[in-house]
Every structure is written in structure tokens, then in C-alpha cells.
Coordinates of C-alpha atoms in Angstrom, one line a residue:
X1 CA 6.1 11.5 -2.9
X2 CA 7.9 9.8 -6.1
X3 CA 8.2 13.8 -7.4
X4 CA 9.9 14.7 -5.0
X5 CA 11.9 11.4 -4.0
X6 CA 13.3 11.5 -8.0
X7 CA 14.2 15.4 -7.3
X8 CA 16.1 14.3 -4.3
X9 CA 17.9 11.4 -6.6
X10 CA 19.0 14.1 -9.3
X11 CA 20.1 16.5 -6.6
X12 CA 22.3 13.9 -4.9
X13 CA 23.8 13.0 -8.1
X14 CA 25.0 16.6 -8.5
X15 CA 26.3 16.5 -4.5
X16 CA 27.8 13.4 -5.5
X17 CA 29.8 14.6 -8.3
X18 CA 30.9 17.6 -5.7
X19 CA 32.7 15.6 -3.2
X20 CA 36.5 15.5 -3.2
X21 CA 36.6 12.0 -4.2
X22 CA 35.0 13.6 -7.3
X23 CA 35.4 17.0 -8.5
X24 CA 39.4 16.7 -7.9
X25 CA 39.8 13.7 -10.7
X26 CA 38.1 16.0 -13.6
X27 CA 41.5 16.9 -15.6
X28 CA 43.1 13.4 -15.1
X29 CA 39.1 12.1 -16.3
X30 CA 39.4 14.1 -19.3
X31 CA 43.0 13.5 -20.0
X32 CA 42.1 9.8 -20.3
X33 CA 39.3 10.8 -22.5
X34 CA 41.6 12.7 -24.7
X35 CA 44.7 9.5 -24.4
X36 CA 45.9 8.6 -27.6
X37 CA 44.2 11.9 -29.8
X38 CA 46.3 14.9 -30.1
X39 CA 42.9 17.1 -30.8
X40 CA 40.4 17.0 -28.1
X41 CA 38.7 14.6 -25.5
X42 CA 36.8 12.1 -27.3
X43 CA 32.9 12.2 -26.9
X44 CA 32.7 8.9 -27.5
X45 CA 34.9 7.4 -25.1
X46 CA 33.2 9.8 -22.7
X47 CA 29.7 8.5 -23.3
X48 CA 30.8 5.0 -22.6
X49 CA 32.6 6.4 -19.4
X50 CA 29.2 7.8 -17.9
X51 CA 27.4 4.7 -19.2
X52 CA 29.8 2.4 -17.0
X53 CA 28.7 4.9 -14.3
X54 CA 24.8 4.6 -14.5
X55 CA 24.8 0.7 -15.5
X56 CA 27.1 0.3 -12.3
X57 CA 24.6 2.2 -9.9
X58 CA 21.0 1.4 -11.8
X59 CA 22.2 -2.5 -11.2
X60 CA 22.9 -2.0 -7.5
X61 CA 19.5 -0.1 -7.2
X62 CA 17.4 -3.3 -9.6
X63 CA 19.2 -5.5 -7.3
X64 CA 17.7 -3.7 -4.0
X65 CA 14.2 -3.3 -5.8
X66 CA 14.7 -7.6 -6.5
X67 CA 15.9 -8.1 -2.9
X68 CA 13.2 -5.5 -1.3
X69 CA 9.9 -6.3 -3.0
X70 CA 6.8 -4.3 -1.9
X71 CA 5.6 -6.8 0.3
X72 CA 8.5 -7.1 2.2
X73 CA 8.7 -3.0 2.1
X74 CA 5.6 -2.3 3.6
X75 CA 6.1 -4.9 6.6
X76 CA 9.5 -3.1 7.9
X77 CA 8.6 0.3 7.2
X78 CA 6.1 -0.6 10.0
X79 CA 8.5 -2.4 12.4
X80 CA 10.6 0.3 15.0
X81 CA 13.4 -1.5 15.4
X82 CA 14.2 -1.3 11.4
X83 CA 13.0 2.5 11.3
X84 CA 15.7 3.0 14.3
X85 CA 18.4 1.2 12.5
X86 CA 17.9 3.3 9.7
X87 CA 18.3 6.3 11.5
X88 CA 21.4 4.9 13.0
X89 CA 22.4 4.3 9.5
X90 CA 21.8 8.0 8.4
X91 CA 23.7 9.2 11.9
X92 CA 26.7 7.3 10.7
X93 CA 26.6 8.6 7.1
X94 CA 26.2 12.3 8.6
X95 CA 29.7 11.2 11.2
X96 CA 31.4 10.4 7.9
X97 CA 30.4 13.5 5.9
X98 CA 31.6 15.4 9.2
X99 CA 35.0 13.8 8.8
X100 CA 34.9 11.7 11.7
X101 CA 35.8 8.7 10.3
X102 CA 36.0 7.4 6.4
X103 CA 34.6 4.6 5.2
X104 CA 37.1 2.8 3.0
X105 CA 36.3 -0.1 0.5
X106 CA 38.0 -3.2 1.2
X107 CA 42.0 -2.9 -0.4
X108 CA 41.6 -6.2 -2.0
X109 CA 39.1 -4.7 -3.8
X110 CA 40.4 -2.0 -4.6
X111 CA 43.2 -4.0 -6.5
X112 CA 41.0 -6.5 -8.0
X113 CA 38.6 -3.3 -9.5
X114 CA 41.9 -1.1 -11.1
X115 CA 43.5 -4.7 -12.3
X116 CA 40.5 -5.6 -14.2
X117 CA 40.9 -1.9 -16.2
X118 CA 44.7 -2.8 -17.0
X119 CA 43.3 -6.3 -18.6
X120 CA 41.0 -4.2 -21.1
X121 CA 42.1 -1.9 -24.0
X122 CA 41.2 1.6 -22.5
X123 CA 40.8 2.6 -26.1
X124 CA 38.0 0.3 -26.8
X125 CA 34.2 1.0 -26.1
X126 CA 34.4 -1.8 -23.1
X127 CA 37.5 -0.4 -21.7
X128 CA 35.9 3.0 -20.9
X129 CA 32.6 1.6 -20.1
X130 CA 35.1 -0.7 -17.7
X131 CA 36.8 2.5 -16.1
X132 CA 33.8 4.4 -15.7
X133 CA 32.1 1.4 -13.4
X134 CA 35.5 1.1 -11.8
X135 CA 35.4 4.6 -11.2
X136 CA 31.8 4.6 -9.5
X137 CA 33.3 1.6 -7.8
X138 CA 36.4 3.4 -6.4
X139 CA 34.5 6.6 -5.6
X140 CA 32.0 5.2 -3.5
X141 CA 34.2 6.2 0.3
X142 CA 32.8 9.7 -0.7
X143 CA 29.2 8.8 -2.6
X144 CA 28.3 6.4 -0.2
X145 CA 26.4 8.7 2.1
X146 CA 24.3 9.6 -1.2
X147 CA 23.8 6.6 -2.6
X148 CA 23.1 5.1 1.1
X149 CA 20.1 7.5 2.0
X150 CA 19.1 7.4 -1.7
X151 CA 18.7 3.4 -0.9
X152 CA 17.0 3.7 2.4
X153 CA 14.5 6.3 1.2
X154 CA 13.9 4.2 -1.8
X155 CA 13.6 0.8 0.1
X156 CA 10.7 2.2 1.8
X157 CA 8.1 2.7 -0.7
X158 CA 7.4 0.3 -4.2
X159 CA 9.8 -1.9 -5.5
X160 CA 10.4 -0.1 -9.1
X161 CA 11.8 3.2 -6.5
X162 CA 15.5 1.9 -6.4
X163 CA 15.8 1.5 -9.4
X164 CA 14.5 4.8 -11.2
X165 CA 16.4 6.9 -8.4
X166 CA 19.7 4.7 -9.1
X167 CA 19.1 5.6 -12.6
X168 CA 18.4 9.6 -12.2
X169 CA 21.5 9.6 -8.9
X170 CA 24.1 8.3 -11.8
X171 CA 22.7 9.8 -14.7
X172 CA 23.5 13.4 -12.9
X173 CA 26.4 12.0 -11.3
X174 CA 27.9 11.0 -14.8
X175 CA 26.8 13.8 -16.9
X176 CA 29.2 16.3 -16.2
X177 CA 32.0 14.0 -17.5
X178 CA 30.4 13.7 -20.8
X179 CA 29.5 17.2 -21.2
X180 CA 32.8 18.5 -20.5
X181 CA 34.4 16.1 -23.1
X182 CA 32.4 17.7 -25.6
X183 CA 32.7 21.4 -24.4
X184 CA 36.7 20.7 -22.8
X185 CA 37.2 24.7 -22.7
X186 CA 34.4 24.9 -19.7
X187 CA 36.4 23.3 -17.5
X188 CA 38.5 26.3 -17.4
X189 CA 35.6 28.3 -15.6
X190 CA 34.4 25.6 -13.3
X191 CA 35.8 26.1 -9.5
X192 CA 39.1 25.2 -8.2
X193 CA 38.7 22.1 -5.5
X194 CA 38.7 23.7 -2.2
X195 CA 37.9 24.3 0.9
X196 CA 33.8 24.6 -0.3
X197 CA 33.7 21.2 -0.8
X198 CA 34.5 20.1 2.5
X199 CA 31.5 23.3 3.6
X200 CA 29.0 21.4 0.8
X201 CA 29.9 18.0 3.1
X202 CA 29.1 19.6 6.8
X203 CA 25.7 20.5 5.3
X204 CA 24.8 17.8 3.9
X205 CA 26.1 15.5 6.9
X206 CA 23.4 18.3 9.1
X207 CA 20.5 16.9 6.8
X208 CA 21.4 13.6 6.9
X209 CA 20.8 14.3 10.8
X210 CA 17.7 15.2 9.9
X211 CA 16.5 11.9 8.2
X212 CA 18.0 10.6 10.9
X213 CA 15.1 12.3 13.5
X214 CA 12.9 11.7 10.7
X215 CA 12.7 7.5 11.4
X216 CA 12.7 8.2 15.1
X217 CA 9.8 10.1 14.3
X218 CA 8.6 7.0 12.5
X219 CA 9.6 4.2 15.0
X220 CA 7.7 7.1 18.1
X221 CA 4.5 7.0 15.8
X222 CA 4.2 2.7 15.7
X223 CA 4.8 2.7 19.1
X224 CA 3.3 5.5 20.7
X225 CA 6.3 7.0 22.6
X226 CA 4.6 10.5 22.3
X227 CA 8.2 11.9 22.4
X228 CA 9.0 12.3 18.9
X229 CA 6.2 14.3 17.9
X230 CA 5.6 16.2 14.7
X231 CA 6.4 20.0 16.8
X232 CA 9.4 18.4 18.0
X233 CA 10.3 16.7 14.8
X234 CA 9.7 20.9 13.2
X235 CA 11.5 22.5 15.8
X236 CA 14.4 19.8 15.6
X237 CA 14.7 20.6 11.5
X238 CA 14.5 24.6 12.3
X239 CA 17.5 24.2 14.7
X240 CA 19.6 22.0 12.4
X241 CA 18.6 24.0 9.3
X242 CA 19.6 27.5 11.6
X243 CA 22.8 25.7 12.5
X244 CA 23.8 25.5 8.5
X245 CA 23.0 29.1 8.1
X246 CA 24.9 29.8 10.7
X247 CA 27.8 27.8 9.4
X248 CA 27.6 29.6 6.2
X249 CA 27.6 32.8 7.5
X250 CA 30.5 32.4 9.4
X251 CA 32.6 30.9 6.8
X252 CA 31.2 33.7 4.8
X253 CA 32.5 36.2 7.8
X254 CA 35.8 34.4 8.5
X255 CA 36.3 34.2 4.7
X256 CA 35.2 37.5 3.2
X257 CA 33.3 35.3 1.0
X258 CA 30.5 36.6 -1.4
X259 CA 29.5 33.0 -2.3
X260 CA 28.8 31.4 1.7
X261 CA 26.9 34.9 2.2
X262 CA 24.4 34.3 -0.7
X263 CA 24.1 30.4 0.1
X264 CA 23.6 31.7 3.8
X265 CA 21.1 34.3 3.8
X266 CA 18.9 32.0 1.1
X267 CA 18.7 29.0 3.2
X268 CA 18.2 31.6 5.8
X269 CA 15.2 32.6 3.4
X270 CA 13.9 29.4 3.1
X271 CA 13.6 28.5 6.6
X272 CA 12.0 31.8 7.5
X273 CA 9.3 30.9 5.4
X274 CA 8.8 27.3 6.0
X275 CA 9.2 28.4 9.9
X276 CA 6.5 30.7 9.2
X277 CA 3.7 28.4 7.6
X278 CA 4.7 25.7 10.4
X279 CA 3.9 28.2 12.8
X280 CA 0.6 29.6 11.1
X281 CA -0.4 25.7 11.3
X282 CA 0.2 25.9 7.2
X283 CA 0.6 22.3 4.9
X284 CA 3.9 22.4 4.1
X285 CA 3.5 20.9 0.9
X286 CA 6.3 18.7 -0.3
X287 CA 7.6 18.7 3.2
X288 CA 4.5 17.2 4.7
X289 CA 4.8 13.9 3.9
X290 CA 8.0 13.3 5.7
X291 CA 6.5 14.6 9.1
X292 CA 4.6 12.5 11.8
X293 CA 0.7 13.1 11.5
X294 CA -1.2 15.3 13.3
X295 CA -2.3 13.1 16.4
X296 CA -5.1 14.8 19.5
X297 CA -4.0 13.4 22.9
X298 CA -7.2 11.0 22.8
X299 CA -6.2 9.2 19.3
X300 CA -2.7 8.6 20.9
X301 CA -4.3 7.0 24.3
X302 CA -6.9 5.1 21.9
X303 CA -4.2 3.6 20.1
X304 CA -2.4 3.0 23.0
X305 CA -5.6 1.2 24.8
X306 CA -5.8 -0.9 21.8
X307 CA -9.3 0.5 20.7
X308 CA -9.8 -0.7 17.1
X309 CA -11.9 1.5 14.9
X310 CA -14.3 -0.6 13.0
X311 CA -16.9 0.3 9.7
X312 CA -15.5 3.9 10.0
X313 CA -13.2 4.5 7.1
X314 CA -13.2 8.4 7.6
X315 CA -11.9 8.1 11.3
X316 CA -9.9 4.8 10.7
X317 CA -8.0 7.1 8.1
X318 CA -7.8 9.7 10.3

């Protein structure tokens, strides 16, 4: 599960870097790399931008992996009510990615973080390290969702998890800056902040929905609702991963747009095929670990009896 819980860390710092408190503030982050030199954006000042960046996140996630030791881990991944306030926490990340409502950082500060960059020399190593934790600091209204779920996935299995995905989330999240200080030219080719940012948000607001069922799931297995099952818990993904095809495609339709058509019909590829295996009764691999077991009607009424299974590991397992 680490594999894929560090592919999901690198992925969200790409997403990250994608939202519109993001993506928009490339030219004036490169103009401030480039302040005071009449050639091009310095690479240095860049690499101490993106280091700001991954110290600032990599010390929030060694300060959840302190806080949330493995003891303590393993003791509320087992307790409903914290398994249901987590999915309440990934509902409300999925309303804000939806545009219901923002989530704005205190204004005090807000003032307090862009004073302490006018008290440093932006020129100077510590200046631009400075700015570039400021700048994770300030953009956290749109990475919060990210760097939430990152936290809540990580919170729930060893202690050293925070703290390597905080590392990989940022290191993505920060390299683009310091890439395009050193190649300034391919920002030319990259995309023009649009309207597919605020597409790239609705979908990833739909799979935050689907963590969300996913600790339902969890909380239903502790205390034998029998509602929440793993078919339910597959057939509630299938519908939510349909419903972003079927966003794409119509933003594809509505927008004559080549792009939403070829993100469309491969998501519409991918869920064919995990649909498929799901229904042949297939592992699905990396998926499996994130669904409910496999549980016969007479384990779920033994559990529920309160039947303890002694000197058989096999069937304790089981």
C-alpha cells in the first residue's frame, strides 16, 4: 500500500500545482525569479523558492507523523466514529473543490505571512526560501483538499507515512517552478489558465467523494452495519467514476474540445476494465486494498454474535 500511497502523493503534487491558486501565479513567480537580472530567471533563487515549498510541507507532515504515532494510528483507524469524521472531512474537501464554499486562511495571517517577506532581502538565499514557504502558506485555500486527504490517508498507517508523502506532495508541487527558471522559454507552450482547471477540480472533488464512501465502508465493517458492503462500495465508485466521464464528455461536446474527449473516453477505458474484473470476481490489484473484505453472511452474524475464533490463525485471518 506505501507504493501506491507515495504514487498518490506525487500525483497530488502535480493536481496541486494545477489549481487556480497555482498555475495563474507562474509569470509573476518567474518575474520575481528573474528581479533585479536583466538576462534570465535565476536558478538559484528558484531552487531556494521550491525548497521553502517542500521544508514548509515535509515539516507539517513530521509534525503529524510526531503527533500520530503508530500506536495511536492503529487504535482510531479501528474506532467508527473517527473513520466517519474522516469521511465527513473528505465530503467537505469534495464541497470546496465543487465551488461551494472556499476555505480562506485567517486575514491576520495572511498579513503576518506577506509582512515577514517584506522584512527579508528577496535577493538573498533566505528571502526566496522565505517567499516560497509563504507562498505554500498563502496557496493552501486551493491545496488544502490535497494536502488534507494526503494527511488522512497518511495518518492511517505508520508513523514515518506523513512525512515521506509531505516530502514527494511538495517536491512535485515545487518542481515545476524550478524547472521553468532554468528552461524560462517553456512557459510559452504550457496552457493558458482556464476554464480546465476549474473541469480538473469537479473531478477531483468526485474522488474525494469516493474516499469519502471508502471510511463509511470502514466504520460499516467495525460495526457490522452490513450496508456498506464491498458490491455497494464497487458499484458506488463505478457510478461516480461514470459521472466524470460523463462530465468530460460533455464539456468535450459543449466545447468542441479534442482534449475533454481523449481524457473522457480513457477514464471511460479504465473503468470498463476495472468494471469488468469486478464483475468476473477479478483482484483488482492496487485497488483492493482500499475495498471492504470479502465477508459470507455467517462471518458477519459470527462477528455480530460475538463468537471469538480461537488457535485458528488461518480462519482468524480470514
Amino acid at each position: 500500500m506505501s507504493g501506491d500511497f507515495f504514487a498518490v502523493a506525487v500525483v497530488g503534487g502535480i493536481l496541486a500545482f494545477l489549481t487556480p491558486c497555482v498555475f495563474p501565479m507562474l509569470p509573476v513567480t518567474l518575474a520575481y525569479f528573474g528581479k533585479g537580472s536583466s538576462e534570465h530567471p535565476s536558478p538559484s533563487r528558484a531552487g531556494w523558492f521550491a525548497f521553502g515549498i517542500i521544508s514548509s510541507f515535509t515539516i507539517l507532515g513530521l509534525v503529524i507523523a510526531v503527533v500520530f504515532g503508530a500506536s495511536s494510528v492503529n487504535r482510531f483507524a479501528a474506532d467508527p466514529r473517527v473513520n466517519l469524521a474522516l469521511a465527513a472531512i473528505f465530503l467537505l474537501f469534495a464541497l470546496n473543490l465543487f465551488g461551494v464554499f472556499e476555505l480562506p486562511l485567517p486575514s491576520s495571517w495572511m498579513t503576518r505571512a506577506v509582512k515577514s517577506t517584506h522584512d527579508t532581502n528577496a535577493r538573498s538565499a533566505s528571502g526566496a526560501a522565505l517567499l516560497g514557504a509563504v507562498f505554500a502558506f498563502t496557496s493552501l485555500t486551493c491545496t488544502a483538499p490535497f494536502v488534507g486527504s494526503l494527511l488522512v490517508m497518511a495518518a492511517r498507517g505508520d508513523w514515518p507515512l506523513p512525512f515521506t508523502g509531505m516530502l514527494l506532495f511538495s517536491a512535485a508541487f515545487a518542481l515545476p517552478f524550478y524547472l521553468l527558471a532554468r528552461a524560462p522559454r517553456l512557459l510559452q507552450r504550457l496552457p493558458k489558465a482556464g476554464d480546465w482547471i476549474h473541469s480538473l477540480r469537479v473531478c477531483v472533488g468526485i474522488v474525494e467523494i469516493a474516499a469519502a464512501i471508502k471510511f463509511v465502508a470502514n466504520a460499516d465493517v467495525v460495526s457490522n452495519w452490513g450496508v456498506v458492503t464491498r458490491q455497494v462500495v464497487i458499484v458506488s465508485w463505478a457510478v461516480l467514476a461514470g459521472a466524470i466521464v460523463l462530465y468530460l464528455l460533455i464539456r468535450a461536446i459543449r466545447g468542441r474540445s479534442l482534449g475533454y474527449a481523449i481524457a473522457g473516453l480513457l477514464t471511460l477505458g479504465v473503468v470498463s476494465a476495472g468494471a469488468a474484473g469486478a464483475s468476473r470476481g477479478d483482484n483488482l490489484n492496487s485497488i483492493e486494498p482500499y475495498l471492504p473484505p470479502v465477508r459470507t453472511a455467517s462471518e458477519v452474524q459470527s462477528t455480530i454474535q460475538g463468537q471469538w475464533i480461537l488457535n485458528d490463525l488461518p480462519k482468524a485471518q480470514a
